[in-house]
Amino acid sequence: FIGGATAVYVWIDRAGIFEVDEKKLDVIINYEHSDNSLVFDKNGKQIGEFFSDYHVYYPIQKIPKPMIDAVLSIEDRKFFEHGGIDYKGIARAAIAYLTSGQARQGASTITQQVVRNFLLTPERKISRKIKEALFAIQLERKLSKDKILEIYLNALFLGQGSYGVGAAAQRHFGKTLEELQPHEIALIAGLFQSPTRFNPHKNPKAAKKRQLIVLKAMQANKLLTAEDLEKWSSAPLVYQAPASMNQSFAPFFIDAIQEQTDKMLSGKFKGKGLRITTTLDLALQEEVNSAIQKSTDIYSSAAQNLVGVKKPSESMIEAASLVMNHRTGEILAMIGGRDFQKSQFNRALKAKRAPGSCFKPVVFSHALMNGVNWSDVTYIAPVVIQNYRPQNFQYEFMTEATYFNAFYRSINTPVVELGARLGIKKVLETAYKMGVTTELKAQAGTMLGGADMTMLDLARIYGALGNEGLKTDPYMIEKITTREGEVVFEHKKAASVRVLPPQVAYMMTAGMQAVFRYGTAARFPEFASYAAGKTGTTNDAKDNWFCGFTHDITALVWVGTDENFAFSSHVTGGSHALPIWAKIMNRIK
């Protein structure tokens, strides 16, 4: 002991450090564990959680003894005997430094590791090692052994985004601490030394080697018999697949909730365990998920219908959908892509895609407000505006049609002619008024949906049409409280804004009901009695849409590829997006 203590004093003297600021220990003494935020649907059912760091906090009294014993066996056998530092271990490290001039990482007690984790940098310098030792001595005077051990077992990073043994059990094995077997406990105990080097998902051989070292240490401490050691050394380790932060039926929705919450609260309550009530209808969300998945699987199996120099893989087919109550603005369901695990990009909220003919209701709404009638007759003839020569899908020229007929049949040239006659910029003013927030180009092609916009832009447009000309902004969060019940945010219902005369909204609804009766959605005529909508298909079918509404609900569906591959000439919004929309709306009916 005397020799070890002497070595310590020599070490401290060489470093020139004799004292530390005890106030810095407050960050450990006042440690509050980070709590996961829970997300609930509109009916109070938990649908997921999010977190900056994944914690499953266990008070020391609830941590199973085998877990504690395993950690102490490999990390600090004399934890309950020393005063914060292991003098013999430090003496060995000091002698090595004096003889070789190199600092070593070893000889750190659990108390020192807590200090290092909270207060110090990972640099391997002798000055840092001495600070670590001195802080550890002071910490032991201020906190009980149990409290230090509790912090250690809950706060340190153990891989896969997990902090603490409870979170590590969930992330690595999909189990609670109470469910772990000795061979699993040993693996987790081995992670404290280096969670990256011994990450079982990335370095399974190194993790297994470390686990065996822990098991042998447990036997040496008489926690396992020789028979136990043999049994658990050969027991298979079955790891849980690396978890997504948002594994649930609505991962895109929860991801958006986390982003909105962080933005609204400016990180003020980060890690405080918020309780977030949302607008999501879980049962409806499950139907949307099913409709998207089943349909895109079918479309993917026919991926060879795609044309282009590069042949796309089946996984390139993407889809997105958003369902909203246009009376209240509640987003009831949302899916931003086929597979959140493969791509977290939310196509429902963030993608800007050309809507094709789904933009035409804006042009005709503007026209009906400015002297045009559905019954007016237009001559279907070639049009050239700004060197733009629009084509009709079925190449209909040299015929007459009413604007009503031209709308539900989705004939293009009358729309471009109307936009030019009434003023393209004026039409865009109506689009912005109806809820488009994306800046649109003032050119003829925009009248046919050639300008990119978001699905939310279209949701506001169709929501206003379904709500008799009243625009209600979409929202996702109803209320946010702390875990103690303090309300930190509550949605305030804003008054709807009149953006169209009710008679115009009524006439547009009639036109979109005719789409189901006679037009591009005639394969689903049963919807004509209670729904209205419009197909949208861009050039080469790169974007395929259906947007529509019932009395209360607006729903939108997009099908395409992120890479903008062209589909075959047989693919349209009516063939690919409409069937998904119909499945969703049949659930709502």
Coordinates of C-alpha atoms in Angstrom, one line a residue:
F1 CA 0.0 0.0 0.0
I2 CA 2.8 2.4 1.0
G3 CA 4.7 1.7 -2.2
G4 CA 1.5 2.3 -4.3
A5 CA 0.6 5.5 -2.4
T6 CA 4.2 6.7 -2.9
A7 CA 3.9 6.1 -6.6
V8 CA 0.7 8.0 -6.7
Y9 CA 2.2 11.1 -5.1
V10 CA 5.2 10.9 -7.5
W11 CA 2.7 10.8 -10.3
I12 CA 0.7 13.8 -9.1
D13 CA 3.9 15.8 -8.4
R14 CA 5.2 15.2 -11.9
A15 CA 1.9 16.4 -13.4
G16 CA 1.8 19.5 -11.3
I17 CA -1.8 19.0 -10.3
F18 CA -2.8 19.1 -6.7
E19 CA -6.5 20.0 -6.6
V20 CA -9.7 19.9 -8.6
D21 CA -12.9 22.0 -8.7
E22 CA -15.4 20.0 -6.6
K23 CA -18.3 22.1 -8.0
K24 CA -17.9 20.2 -11.3
L25 CA -19.1 17.1 -9.5
D26 CA -22.6 18.7 -9.4
V27 CA -23.3 17.4 -12.9
I28 CA -23.0 13.9 -11.5
I29 CA -24.5 14.5 -8.1
N30 CA -27.6 16.1 -9.7
Y31 CA -27.8 13.6 -12.6
E32 CA -31.2 13.1 -14.0
H33 CA -31.6 10.2 -16.5
S34 CA -32.9 11.0 -19.9
D35 CA -36.4 9.8 -20.4
N36 CA -38.0 8.7 -23.7
S37 CA -40.9 10.7 -25.1
L38 CA -44.0 8.6 -25.7
V39 CA -46.3 9.3 -28.6
F40 CA -50.1 8.5 -28.5
D41 CA -52.8 8.4 -31.2
K42 CA -55.9 10.4 -31.0
N43 CA -57.6 7.7 -28.9
G44 CA -54.9 7.5 -26.3
K45 CA -53.2 4.4 -27.6
Q46 CA -49.4 4.5 -27.5
I47 CA -48.0 4.3 -31.0
G48 CA -44.3 4.8 -30.4
E49 CA -41.6 6.7 -28.7
F50 CA -38.5 8.7 -29.6
F51 CA -35.4 9.8 -27.9
S52 CA -32.1 11.4 -28.4
D53 CA -30.4 8.7 -26.3
Y54 CA -32.2 5.4 -25.6
H55 CA -32.6 4.8 -21.9
V56 CA -34.5 2.2 -19.9
Y57 CA -33.8 3.4 -16.4
Y58 CA -33.5 1.0 -13.5
P59 CA -33.1 2.1 -9.9
I60 CA -30.3 0.1 -8.2
Q61 CA -32.8 -1.9 -6.1
K62 CA -34.4 -3.2 -9.3
I63 CA -31.3 -4.2 -11.2
P64 CA -31.0 -8.0 -11.1
K65 CA -28.1 -9.1 -8.8
P66 CA -26.5 -11.3 -11.6
M67 CA -26.2 -8.2 -13.7
I68 CA -24.5 -6.3 -10.9
D69 CA -22.2 -9.2 -10.0
A70 CA -21.1 -9.7 -13.6
V71 CA -20.2 -6.0 -14.0
L72 CA -18.3 -5.9 -10.8
S73 CA -16.5 -9.1 -11.6
I74 CA -15.0 -7.6 -14.8
E75 CA -14.8 -3.9 -14.1
D76 CA -14.2 -3.4 -10.4
R77 CA -14.1 -6.4 -8.0
K78 CA -13.2 -4.2 -5.0
F79 CA -15.8 -1.5 -5.7
F80 CA -17.4 -1.7 -2.3
E81 CA -14.0 -1.7 -0.6
H82 CA -12.0 1.2 -2.1
G83 CA -12.5 4.9 -1.6
G84 CA -12.8 5.7 -5.3
I85 CA -9.4 4.6 -6.7
D86 CA -7.4 1.4 -6.7
Y87 CA -4.0 2.4 -5.3
K88 CA -2.3 -0.8 -6.4
G89 CA -3.6 -0.4 -10.0
I90 CA -2.6 3.2 -10.1
A91 CA 0.8 2.4 -8.8
R92 CA 1.3 -0.1 -11.6
A93 CA 0.2 2.5 -14.1
A94 CA 2.4 5.2 -12.6
I95 CA 5.5 3.0 -12.6
A96 CA 4.8 2.1 -16.3
Y97 CA 4.6 5.9 -17.0
L98 CA 7.8 6.6 -15.1
T99 CA 9.7 3.9 -16.9
S100 CA 8.2 4.2 -20.4
G101 CA 6.8 7.8 -20.5
Q102 CA 3.5 6.5 -21.8
A103 CA 0.1 6.8 -19.9
R104 CA -2.0 3.7 -19.8
Q105 CA -5.8 3.5 -19.8
G106 CA -6.1 0.7 -17.2
A107 CA -6.7 0.7 -13.4
S108 CA -9.8 2.8 -13.5
T109 CA -12.5 2.0 -10.9
I110 CA -16.2 2.3 -11.6
T111 CA -16.1 5.6 -9.8
Q112 CA -13.3 6.9 -12.1
Q113 CA -15.2 5.7 -15.1
V114 CA -18.3 7.7 -14.0
V115 CA -16.1 10.8 -13.6
R116 CA -14.4 10.2 -17.0
N117 CA -17.8 9.8 -18.7
F118 CA -19.3 13.0 -17.2
L119 CA -16.4 15.4 -16.8
L120 CA -13.3 14.5 -18.7
T121 CA -12.1 14.1 -22.3
P122 CA -11.0 10.7 -23.5
E123 CA -7.4 11.9 -24.1
R124 CA -4.8 9.5 -22.8
K125 CA -2.6 11.9 -20.8
I126 CA -1.2 11.6 -17.3
S127 CA -2.8 14.9 -16.2
R128 CA -6.3 13.6 -17.2
K129 CA -5.6 10.4 -15.3
I130 CA -4.8 12.3 -12.1
K131 CA -7.8 14.5 -12.4
E132 CA -9.9 11.4 -12.8
A133 CA -8.5 9.9 -9.6
L134 CA -8.9 13.1 -7.6
F135 CA -12.5 13.7 -8.8
A136 CA -13.3 10.0 -7.9
I137 CA -12.1 10.4 -4.3
Q138 CA -14.2 13.5 -3.9
L139 CA -17.2 11.9 -5.5
E140 CA -17.1 9.0 -3.1
R141 CA -17.3 11.4 -0.3
K142 CA -20.5 13.0 -1.7
L143 CA -22.4 10.0 -3.0
S144 CA -23.2 6.5 -1.7
K145 CA -21.7 3.5 -3.4
D146 CA -25.2 2.4 -4.5
K147 CA -25.9 5.7 -6.1
I148 CA -22.6 5.7 -8.0
L149 CA -23.2 2.2 -9.2
E150 CA -26.8 3.1 -10.2
I151 CA -25.5 6.0 -12.3
Y152 CA -22.8 3.8 -13.9
L153 CA -25.2 1.0 -14.8
N154 CA -27.7 3.5 -16.3
A155 CA -25.7 6.3 -17.9
L156 CA -22.9 4.8 -19.9
F157 CA -23.1 4.1 -23.6
L158 CA -23.4 0.4 -24.5
G159 CA -23.8 0.4 -28.2
Q160 CA -26.7 0.5 -30.7
G161 CA -27.8 3.9 -29.3
S162 CA -28.4 2.4 -25.9
Y163 CA -27.4 4.0 -22.6
G164 CA -27.3 1.7 -19.6
V165 CA -27.9 -2.0 -19.1
G166 CA -31.6 -1.8 -19.4
A167 CA -31.5 -0.2 -22.8
A168 CA -28.7 -2.5 -23.9
A169 CA -30.8 -5.5 -23.0
Q170 CA -33.6 -4.2 -25.2
R171 CA -31.3 -3.1 -28.1
H172 CA -29.1 -6.1 -28.3
F173 CA -31.5 -8.9 -27.3
G174 CA -35.0 -7.5 -27.3
K175 CA -35.4 -8.4 -23.6
T176 CA -35.8 -6.8 -20.3
L177 CA -33.0 -7.1 -17.7
E178 CA -35.1 -9.7 -15.8
E179 CA -35.3 -11.9 -18.9
L180 CA -31.6 -12.1 -19.6
Q181 CA -29.7 -15.4 -19.2
P182 CA -26.1 -15.5 -17.8
H183 CA -24.4 -15.7 -21.2
E184 CA -26.4 -12.5 -22.3
I185 CA -25.6 -10.8 -19.0
A186 CA -21.9 -11.5 -19.6
L187 CA -22.0 -10.0 -23.0
I188 CA -23.6 -6.8 -21.8
A189 CA -21.2 -6.5 -18.9
G190 CA -18.3 -6.8 -21.4
L191 CA -19.5 -3.8 -23.3
F192 CA -18.4 -1.3 -20.7
Q193 CA -14.8 -1.5 -21.7
S194 CA -15.5 -0.6 -25.3
P195 CA -19.0 -0.7 -26.7
T196 CA -17.8 0.0 -30.2
R197 CA -15.0 -2.6 -30.3
F198 CA -17.2 -5.2 -28.8
N199 CA -20.5 -4.3 -30.6
P200 CA -22.0 -7.8 -31.3
H201 CA -23.8 -6.6 -34.4
K202 CA -20.6 -5.3 -36.0
N203 CA -17.9 -7.3 -34.4
P204 CA -19.5 -10.6 -33.2
K205 CA -16.1 -12.4 -32.9
A206 CA -14.7 -9.7 -30.6
A207 CA -17.9 -9.6 -28.6
K208 CA -17.8 -13.3 -28.1
K209 CA -14.2 -13.3 -27.0
R210 CA -15.0 -10.5 -24.5
Q211 CA -18.1 -12.4 -23.3
L212 CA -15.9 -15.5 -22.5
I213 CA -13.5 -13.3 -20.5
V214 CA -16.5 -12.0 -18.4
L215 CA -17.8 -15.5 -17.8
K216 CA -14.4 -16.7 -16.6
A217 CA -14.2 -13.7 -14.3
M218 CA -17.6 -14.6 -12.9
Q219 CA -16.4 -18.2 -12.3
A220 CA -13.3 -16.8 -10.6
N221 CA -15.5 -14.9 -8.2
K222 CA -17.5 -18.0 -7.5
L223 CA -20.6 -16.7 -9.3
L224 CA -20.6 -19.6 -11.7
T225 CA -19.5 -23.2 -11.3
A226 CA -17.3 -25.0 -13.8
E227 CA -20.4 -26.7 -15.2
D228 CA -22.1 -23.3 -15.5
L229 CA -19.1 -21.9 -17.3
E230 CA -19.1 -24.7 -19.8
K231 CA -22.9 -24.4 -20.4
W232 CA -23.1 -20.6 -20.8
S233 CA -19.9 -20.4 -22.9
S234 CA -21.5 -22.6 -25.5
A235 CA -25.0 -21.1 -25.3
P236 CA -26.0 -19.4 -28.6
L237 CA -26.3 -15.6 -28.6
V238 CA -29.3 -14.6 -30.5
Y239 CA -29.2 -10.8 -31.3
Q240 CA -32.1 -8.6 -32.1
A241 CA -31.8 -7.0 -35.5
P242 CA -30.6 -3.4 -35.2
A243 CA -33.6 -1.4 -34.1
S244 CA -35.0 1.6 -35.8
M245 CA -35.5 4.6 -33.6
N246 CA -39.2 4.5 -34.6
Q247 CA -40.4 1.0 -34.9
S248 CA -44.1 1.3 -35.0
F249 CA -47.1 1.2 -37.4
A250 CA -46.4 4.9 -38.1
P251 CA -42.6 5.5 -38.2
F252 CA -42.8 8.3 -40.7
F253 CA -45.5 10.0 -38.6
I254 CA -43.5 9.6 -35.4
D255 CA -40.3 10.8 -37.1
A256 CA -42.2 14.0 -38.2
I257 CA -43.6 14.4 -34.7
Q258 CA -40.1 14.3 -33.2
E259 CA -38.9 16.9 -35.7
Q260 CA -41.9 19.2 -35.0
T261 CA -41.6 18.8 -31.3
D262 CA -37.9 19.7 -31.3
K263 CA -38.7 22.7 -33.5
M264 CA -41.6 23.9 -31.4
L265 CA -39.9 23.6 -28.0
S266 CA -36.4 24.5 -29.2
G267 CA -35.0 21.5 -27.4
K268 CA -36.1 22.9 -24.0
F269 CA -37.6 19.6 -22.8
K270 CA -35.1 17.3 -24.6
G271 CA -34.7 14.0 -22.7
K272 CA -37.5 15.0 -20.2
G273 CA -39.9 12.3 -21.2
L274 CA -42.7 14.2 -22.9
R275 CA -46.1 12.7 -23.5
I276 CA -47.4 13.7 -27.0
T277 CA -51.0 13.2 -28.1
T278 CA -51.4 13.3 -31.8
T279 CA -54.1 13.4 -34.5
L280 CA -53.2 9.9 -35.8
D281 CA -56.0 7.3 -36.1
L282 CA -54.0 4.1 -35.6
A283 CA -56.7 1.8 -37.1
L284 CA -56.8 3.9 -40.2
Q285 CA -53.0 4.1 -40.4
E286 CA -52.8 0.3 -40.4
E287 CA -55.2 0.3 -43.4
V288 CA -53.1 2.8 -45.2
N289 CA -50.0 0.8 -44.5
S290 CA -51.7 -2.3 -45.8
A291 CA -53.0 -0.6 -49.0
I292 CA -49.6 0.9 -49.8
Q293 CA -47.7 -2.3 -49.1
K294 CA -49.9 -4.7 -51.0
S295 CA -50.3 -2.5 -54.1
T296 CA -46.6 -1.6 -54.4
D297 CA -45.6 -5.2 -54.0
I298 CA -47.8 -5.9 -57.0
Y299 CA -46.4 -3.0 -59.0
S300 CA -42.8 -4.0 -58.1
S301 CA -43.3 -7.5 -59.4
A302 CA -44.1 -5.8 -62.8
A303 CA -41.0 -3.6 -62.6
Q304 CA -39.9 -4.7 -66.1
N305 CA -42.7 -2.4 -67.4
L306 CA -40.4 0.4 -66.5
V307 CA -38.4 1.8 -69.5
G308 CA -35.1 3.5 -69.6
V309 CA -31.4 2.7 -70.1
K310 CA -30.9 1.7 -66.5
K311 CA -33.1 -1.1 -65.4
P312 CA -34.5 -0.3 -61.9
S313 CA -34.8 -2.8 -59.2
E314 CA -38.2 -3.8 -57.7
S315 CA -37.4 -1.8 -54.6
M316 CA -37.4 1.4 -56.5
I317 CA -41.1 1.6 -56.7
E318 CA -42.2 4.1 -54.0
A319 CA -45.5 5.4 -52.7
A320 CA -46.8 7.9 -50.2
S321 CA -50.2 8.8 -48.8
L322 CA -51.7 11.4 -46.5
V323 CA -55.3 11.3 -45.0
M324 CA -56.7 14.5 -43.4
N325 CA -59.9 15.6 -41.8
H326 CA -60.4 18.8 -43.8
R327 CA -63.0 20.1 -41.4
T328 CA -60.5 20.2 -38.5
G329 CA -57.1 19.9 -40.2
E330 CA -56.2 16.7 -38.3
I331 CA -53.8 14.5 -40.2
L332 CA -55.3 11.0 -39.5
A333 CA -52.8 8.9 -41.3
M334 CA -49.6 9.3 -43.2
I335 CA -47.0 7.1 -44.9
G336 CA -43.9 8.6 -46.4
G337 CA -42.6 5.6 -48.3
R338 CA -42.6 1.8 -48.6
D339 CA -40.0 1.0 -46.0
F340 CA -38.8 3.3 -43.2
Q341 CA -35.9 1.0 -42.4
K342 CA -34.5 1.5 -45.9
S343 CA -35.3 5.1 -46.4
Q344 CA -36.4 7.6 -43.8
F345 CA -37.1 10.3 -46.4
N346 CA -40.8 11.4 -45.9
R347 CA -42.3 11.7 -49.4
A348 CA -45.6 12.8 -47.9
L349 CA -44.2 15.9 -46.3
K350 CA -40.9 16.7 -47.9
A351 CA -40.9 15.5 -51.5
K352 CA -41.6 18.0 -54.2
R353 CA -43.2 16.3 -57.2
A354 CA -45.2 17.4 -60.2
P355 CA -48.9 16.8 -59.5
G356 CA -50.0 16.5 -63.2
S357 CA -53.7 16.9 -63.7
C358 CA -54.3 17.0 -59.9
F359 CA -53.5 20.7 -60.3
K360 CA -56.3 21.3 -62.8
P361 CA -59.0 22.0 -60.0
V362 CA -57.0 25.1 -59.2
V363 CA -57.2 26.4 -62.7
F364 CA -60.9 25.6 -63.1
S365 CA -61.7 27.1 -59.6
H366 CA -60.1 30.3 -60.7
A367 CA -61.9 30.1 -64.0
L368 CA -65.3 29.6 -62.4
M369 CA -64.7 32.6 -60.1
N370 CA -63.9 34.7 -63.2
G371 CA -66.9 34.3 -65.5
V372 CA -66.3 30.8 -67.0
N373 CA -69.2 28.3 -66.7
W374 CA -69.0 24.5 -66.8
S375 CA -71.5 24.6 -69.8
D376 CA -69.3 26.9 -71.9
V377 CA -68.1 25.2 -75.1
T378 CA -64.5 25.1 -76.0
Y379 CA -62.9 23.9 -79.2
I380 CA -60.3 21.2 -78.7
A381 CA -57.4 22.4 -80.9
P382 CA -53.6 22.5 -80.7
V383 CA -52.3 25.3 -78.5
V384 CA -48.9 26.9 -78.5
I385 CA -48.1 29.2 -75.6
Q386 CA -44.6 30.4 -74.7
N387 CA -43.3 27.7 -77.1
Y388 CA -45.1 25.2 -75.1
R389 CA -47.2 22.6 -77.0
P390 CA -49.4 20.6 -74.7
Q391 CA -50.6 17.2 -75.9
N392 CA -53.8 15.4 -74.8
F393 CA -53.5 12.0 -73.4
Q394 CA -55.8 10.5 -76.0
Y395 CA -54.7 13.0 -78.7
E396 CA -58.2 14.5 -79.0
F397 CA -58.2 17.5 -81.4
M398 CA -60.6 19.2 -83.7
T399 CA -63.6 18.5 -81.6
E400 CA -65.9 20.5 -79.3
A401 CA -66.5 19.9 -75.6
T402 CA -67.9 21.8 -72.6
Y403 CA -65.4 22.7 -69.9
F404 CA -67.2 20.3 -67.6
N405 CA -66.6 17.5 -70.1
A406 CA -63.0 18.6 -70.7
F407 CA -62.4 18.5 -67.0
Y408 CA -63.6 15.0 -66.1
R409 CA -62.0 13.6 -69.2
S410 CA -58.8 15.4 -68.2
I411 CA -58.2 17.0 -71.6
N412 CA -55.2 19.3 -71.4
T413 CA -55.4 21.9 -74.1
P414 CA -58.5 23.8 -72.7
V415 CA -56.7 24.1 -69.3
V416 CA -53.6 25.8 -70.9
E417 CA -55.9 28.0 -73.0
L418 CA -57.8 29.1 -69.9
G419 CA -54.7 29.8 -68.0
A420 CA -53.3 32.0 -70.7
R421 CA -56.6 33.8 -71.2
L422 CA -57.2 34.5 -67.5
G423 CA -53.6 35.1 -66.7
I424 CA -51.1 32.5 -65.4
K425 CA -50.0 34.7 -62.5
K426 CA -53.6 35.2 -61.5
V427 CA -54.2 31.5 -61.4
L428 CA -51.1 31.1 -59.2
E429 CA -52.5 33.7 -56.8
T430 CA -55.5 31.4 -56.4
A431 CA -53.2 28.4 -55.9
Y432 CA -51.4 30.2 -53.1
K433 CA -54.7 31.4 -51.6
M434 CA -55.9 27.8 -51.6
G435 CA -52.9 26.7 -49.6
V436 CA -49.9 26.1 -51.9
T437 CA -46.7 27.2 -50.0
T438 CA -44.2 26.1 -52.6
E439 CA -43.2 28.7 -55.1
L440 CA -44.5 27.9 -58.6
K441 CA -43.1 28.9 -61.9
A442 CA -45.4 31.3 -63.9
Q443 CA -45.4 29.3 -67.1
A444 CA -47.9 27.5 -69.2
G445 CA -46.8 24.0 -68.1
T446 CA -47.7 24.8 -64.5
M447 CA -51.4 24.9 -65.5
L448 CA -51.1 21.1 -66.2
G449 CA -49.3 20.4 -63.0
G450 CA -45.7 20.6 -64.4
A451 CA -44.4 22.5 -61.4
D452 CA -43.2 20.6 -58.3
M453 CA -45.0 20.9 -55.0
T454 CA -45.5 18.9 -51.9
M455 CA -48.3 16.5 -50.9
L456 CA -49.2 19.0 -48.1
D457 CA -49.8 21.7 -50.8
L458 CA -52.3 19.4 -52.5
A459 CA -53.9 18.4 -49.2
R460 CA -54.7 22.1 -48.5
I461 CA -56.1 22.5 -52.1
Y462 CA -58.4 19.5 -52.0
G463 CA -59.2 20.1 -48.3
A464 CA -60.5 23.5 -49.2
L465 CA -62.6 22.1 -52.1
G466 CA -64.0 19.4 -49.8
N467 CA -64.7 21.9 -47.0
E468 CA -66.9 24.1 -49.2
G469 CA -64.2 26.6 -50.0
L470 CA -62.8 26.9 -46.4
K471 CA -59.1 26.2 -46.0
T472 CA -58.0 24.6 -42.7
D473 CA -54.3 24.1 -42.1
P474 CA -53.2 20.5 -41.5
Y475 CA -51.7 19.6 -38.1
M476 CA -50.4 16.6 -36.3
I477 CA -49.9 17.4 -32.6
E478 CA -52.9 17.9 -30.2
K479 CA -51.1 18.3 -26.9
I480 CA -47.7 17.9 -25.3
T481 CA -47.3 17.3 -21.5
T482 CA -44.3 16.5 -19.3
R483 CA -44.3 13.1 -17.6
E484 CA -45.6 14.9 -14.5
G485 CA -48.6 16.2 -16.5
E486 CA -47.6 19.8 -17.0
V487 CA -49.0 21.0 -20.4
V488 CA -46.3 22.6 -22.4
F489 CA -48.2 22.8 -25.7
E490 CA -51.9 22.5 -26.8
H491 CA -53.2 23.0 -30.3
K492 CA -55.4 26.0 -30.6
K493 CA -58.1 25.5 -33.3
A494 CA -57.7 28.3 -35.8
A495 CA -60.7 29.6 -37.7
S496 CA -61.0 28.3 -41.3
V497 CA -60.2 30.8 -44.0
R498 CA -62.6 31.4 -46.9
V499 CA -60.6 30.9 -50.1
L500 CA -63.3 30.0 -52.6
P501 CA -67.0 31.0 -52.8
P502 CA -69.1 28.0 -51.7
Q503 CA -70.9 27.8 -55.0
V504 CA -67.5 27.4 -56.8
A505 CA -66.5 24.6 -54.4
Y506 CA -69.8 23.0 -55.1
M507 CA -69.4 23.2 -58.8
M508 CA -65.8 21.8 -58.5
T509 CA -67.1 18.9 -56.4
A510 CA -69.7 18.1 -59.1
G511 CA -66.9 18.1 -61.7
M512 CA -64.8 15.7 -59.6
Q513 CA -67.8 13.4 -58.9
A514 CA -68.1 13.1 -62.7
V515 CA -64.5 11.9 -62.8
F516 CA -65.9 8.7 -61.1
R517 CA -69.0 8.5 -63.2
Y518 CA -67.6 9.1 -66.7
G519 CA -63.9 10.1 -66.5
T520 CA -60.5 8.8 -65.6
A521 CA -61.7 7.2 -62.3
A522 CA -64.7 5.4 -63.9
R523 CA -63.4 2.0 -62.8
F524 CA -64.7 2.9 -59.3
P525 CA -68.2 4.4 -60.1
E526 CA -69.5 3.6 -56.6
F527 CA -67.6 6.5 -55.2
A528 CA -69.5 9.0 -57.4
S529 CA -72.4 9.2 -54.9
Y530 CA -70.2 10.4 -51.9
A531 CA -66.7 11.2 -53.1
A532 CA -65.0 13.5 -55.5
G533 CA -61.4 13.4 -56.9
K534 CA -59.0 13.8 -59.7
T535 CA -56.3 11.6 -61.3
G536 CA -52.8 13.0 -62.1
T537 CA -50.2 11.6 -64.4
T538 CA -47.0 13.5 -65.5
N539 CA -45.0 12.9 -68.7
D540 CA -43.8 9.3 -69.0
A541 CA -45.8 8.5 -65.8
K542 CA -43.0 9.5 -63.6
D543 CA -45.5 10.8 -61.0
N544 CA -48.9 9.1 -60.6
W545 CA -51.5 10.6 -58.3
F546 CA -55.0 10.4 -57.0
C547 CA -56.4 13.2 -54.8
G548 CA -59.9 13.2 -53.6
F549 CA -62.3 13.7 -50.7
T550 CA -65.6 12.7 -49.1
H551 CA -67.7 14.9 -46.8
D552 CA -65.0 15.1 -44.1
I553 CA -61.9 13.4 -45.3
T554 CA -59.3 14.3 -47.9
A555 CA -56.9 11.6 -49.0
L556 CA -54.0 11.7 -51.4
V557 CA -51.8 9.0 -52.9
W558 CA -48.6 9.2 -55.0
V559 CA -46.8 6.4 -56.8
G560 CA -43.5 6.8 -58.5
T561 CA -39.7 6.4 -58.0
D562 CA -37.2 8.6 -56.3
E563 CA -35.0 8.3 -59.4
N564 CA -37.7 9.6 -61.7
F565 CA -37.8 6.5 -63.9
A566 CA -40.5 6.4 -66.6
F567 CA -43.2 3.9 -66.4
S568 CA -44.8 2.2 -69.4
S569 CA -47.5 3.9 -71.3
H570 CA -50.1 1.8 -69.6
V571 CA -49.3 3.4 -66.2
T572 CA -51.4 6.4 -65.0
G573 CA -52.6 7.8 -61.8
G574 CA -55.9 6.0 -62.5
S575 CA -54.2 2.6 -62.8
H576 CA -51.7 2.9 -59.9
A577 CA -52.6 5.6 -57.3
L578 CA -56.4 5.3 -57.6
P579 CA -56.7 1.7 -56.5
I580 CA -54.7 2.5 -53.3
W581 CA -56.9 5.5 -52.7
A582 CA -60.0 3.4 -53.1
K583 CA -58.8 0.8 -50.6
I584 CA -58.2 3.5 -48.0
M585 CA -61.5 5.2 -48.6
N586 CA -63.4 2.0 -48.4
R587 CA -62.0 1.6 -44.9
I588 CA -63.3 5.1 -44.0
K589 CA -66.7 4.5 -45.4

